[in-house]
Coordinates of C-alpha atoms in Angstrom, one line a residue:
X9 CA -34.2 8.8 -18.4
X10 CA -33.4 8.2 -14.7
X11 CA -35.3 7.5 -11.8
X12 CA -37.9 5.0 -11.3
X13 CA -40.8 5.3 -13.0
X14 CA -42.9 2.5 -10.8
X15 CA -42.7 4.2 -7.4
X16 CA -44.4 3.1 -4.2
X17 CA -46.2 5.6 -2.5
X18 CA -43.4 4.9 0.4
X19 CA -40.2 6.0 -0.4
X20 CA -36.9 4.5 0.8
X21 CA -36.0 5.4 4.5
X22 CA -39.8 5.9 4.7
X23 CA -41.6 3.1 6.9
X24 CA -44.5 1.4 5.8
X25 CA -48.2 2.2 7.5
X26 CA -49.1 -0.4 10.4
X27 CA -51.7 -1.0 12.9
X28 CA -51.5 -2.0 16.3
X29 CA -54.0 -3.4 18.4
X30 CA -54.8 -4.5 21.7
X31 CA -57.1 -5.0 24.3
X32 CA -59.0 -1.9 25.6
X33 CA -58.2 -1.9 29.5
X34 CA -61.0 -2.1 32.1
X35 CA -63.4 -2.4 28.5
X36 CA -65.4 -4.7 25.7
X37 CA -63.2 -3.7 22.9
X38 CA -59.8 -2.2 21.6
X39 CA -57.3 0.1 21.2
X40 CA -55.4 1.0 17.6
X41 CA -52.6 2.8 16.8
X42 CA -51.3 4.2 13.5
X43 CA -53.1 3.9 10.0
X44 CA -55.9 1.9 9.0
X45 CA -55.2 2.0 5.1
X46 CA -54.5 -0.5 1.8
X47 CA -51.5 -2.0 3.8
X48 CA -53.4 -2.5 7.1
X49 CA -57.0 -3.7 6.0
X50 CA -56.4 -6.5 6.8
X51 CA -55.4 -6.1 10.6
X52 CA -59.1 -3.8 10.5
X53 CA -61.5 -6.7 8.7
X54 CA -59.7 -9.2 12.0
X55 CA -60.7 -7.0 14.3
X56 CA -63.9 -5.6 12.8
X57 CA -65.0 -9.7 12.3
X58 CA -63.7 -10.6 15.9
X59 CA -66.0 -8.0 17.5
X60 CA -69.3 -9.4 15.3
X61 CA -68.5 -13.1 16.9
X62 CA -67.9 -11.9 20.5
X63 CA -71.3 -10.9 21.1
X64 CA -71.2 -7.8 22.8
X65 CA -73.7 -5.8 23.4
X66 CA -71.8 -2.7 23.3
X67 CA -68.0 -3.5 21.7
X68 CA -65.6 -0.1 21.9
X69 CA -63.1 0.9 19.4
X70 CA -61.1 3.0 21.0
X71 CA -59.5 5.2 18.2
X72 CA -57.8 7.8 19.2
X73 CA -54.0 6.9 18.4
X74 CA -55.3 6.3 15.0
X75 CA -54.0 9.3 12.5
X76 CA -55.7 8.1 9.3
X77 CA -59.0 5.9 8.1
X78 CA -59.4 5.8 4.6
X79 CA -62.9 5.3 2.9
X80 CA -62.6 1.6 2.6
X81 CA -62.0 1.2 6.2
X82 CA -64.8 3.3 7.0
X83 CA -67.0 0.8 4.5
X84 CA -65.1 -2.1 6.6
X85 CA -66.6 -0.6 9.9
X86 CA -70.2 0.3 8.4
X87 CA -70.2 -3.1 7.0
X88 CA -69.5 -5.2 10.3
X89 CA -71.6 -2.7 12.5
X90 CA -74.4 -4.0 9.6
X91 CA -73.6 -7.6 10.9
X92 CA -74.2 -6.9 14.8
X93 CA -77.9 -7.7 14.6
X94 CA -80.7 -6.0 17.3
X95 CA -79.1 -4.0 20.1
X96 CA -75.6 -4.2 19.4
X97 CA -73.6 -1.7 18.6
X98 CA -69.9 -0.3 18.2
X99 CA -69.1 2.7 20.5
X100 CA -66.2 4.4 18.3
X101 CA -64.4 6.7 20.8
X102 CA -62.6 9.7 19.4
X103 CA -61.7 9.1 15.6
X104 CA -59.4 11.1 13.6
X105 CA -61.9 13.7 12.0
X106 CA -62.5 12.7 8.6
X107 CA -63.9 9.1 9.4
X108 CA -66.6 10.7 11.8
X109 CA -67.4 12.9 8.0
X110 CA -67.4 9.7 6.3
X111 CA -69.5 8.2 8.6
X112 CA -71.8 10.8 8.5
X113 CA -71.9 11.1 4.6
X114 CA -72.1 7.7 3.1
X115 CA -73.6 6.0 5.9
X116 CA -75.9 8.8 7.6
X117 CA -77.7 7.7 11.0
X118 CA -76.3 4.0 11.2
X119 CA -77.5 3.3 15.0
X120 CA -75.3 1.0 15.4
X121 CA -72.0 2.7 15.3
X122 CA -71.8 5.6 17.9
X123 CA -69.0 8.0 17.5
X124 CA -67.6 9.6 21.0
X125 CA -65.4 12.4 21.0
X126 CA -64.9 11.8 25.0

């Protein structure tokens, strides 16, 4: 039989998902770009755990060149906004759609993640 029976989900010619962040301008927080996935957890947890140590009072995730969030990154967010401790919290300006129905379904009511669609 031919072909390759152990495929990655990315075939050839096909790049793989990254993330890119930087600095949110004129802001307390960041700006992503791409996919926040199995090959770019990582990246997330960095920046997720970097935003817990700063201190902020209000740290801004600026998410709107982001095109996917799977359900562990989600958890990833939901987990460090746990860690932010009284009066803290992560203002998440516009998401792709389905993390703000994640949010909202496994971790209704968390006040300290705020999702913005502005």
């Amino acid at each position: 039989m031919l072909g390759d029976h152990h495929r990655t989900p990315y075939g050839p010619g096909t790049p793989a998902p990254c993330l890119t962040v930087r600095p949110l301008e004129g802001g307390r927080g960041v700006r992503a770009t791409g996919e926040i996935g199995l090959a770019t957890h990582t990246i997330w947890e960095r920046v997720l755990e970097q935003a817990v140590r700063e201190g902020e009072a209000v740290y801004y995730l600026e998410l709107s060149e982001v095109t996917f969030v799977d359900v562990a990154g989600a958890g990833a967010l939901a987990a460090a906004a746990g860690r932010l401790g009284d009066g803290r919290r992560f203002v998440v300006r516009r998401p792709p759609p389905a993390l703000r129905r994640v949010l909202e379904m496994f971790w209704p009511g968390l006040p300290t993640i705020e999702v913005s669609m502005s």
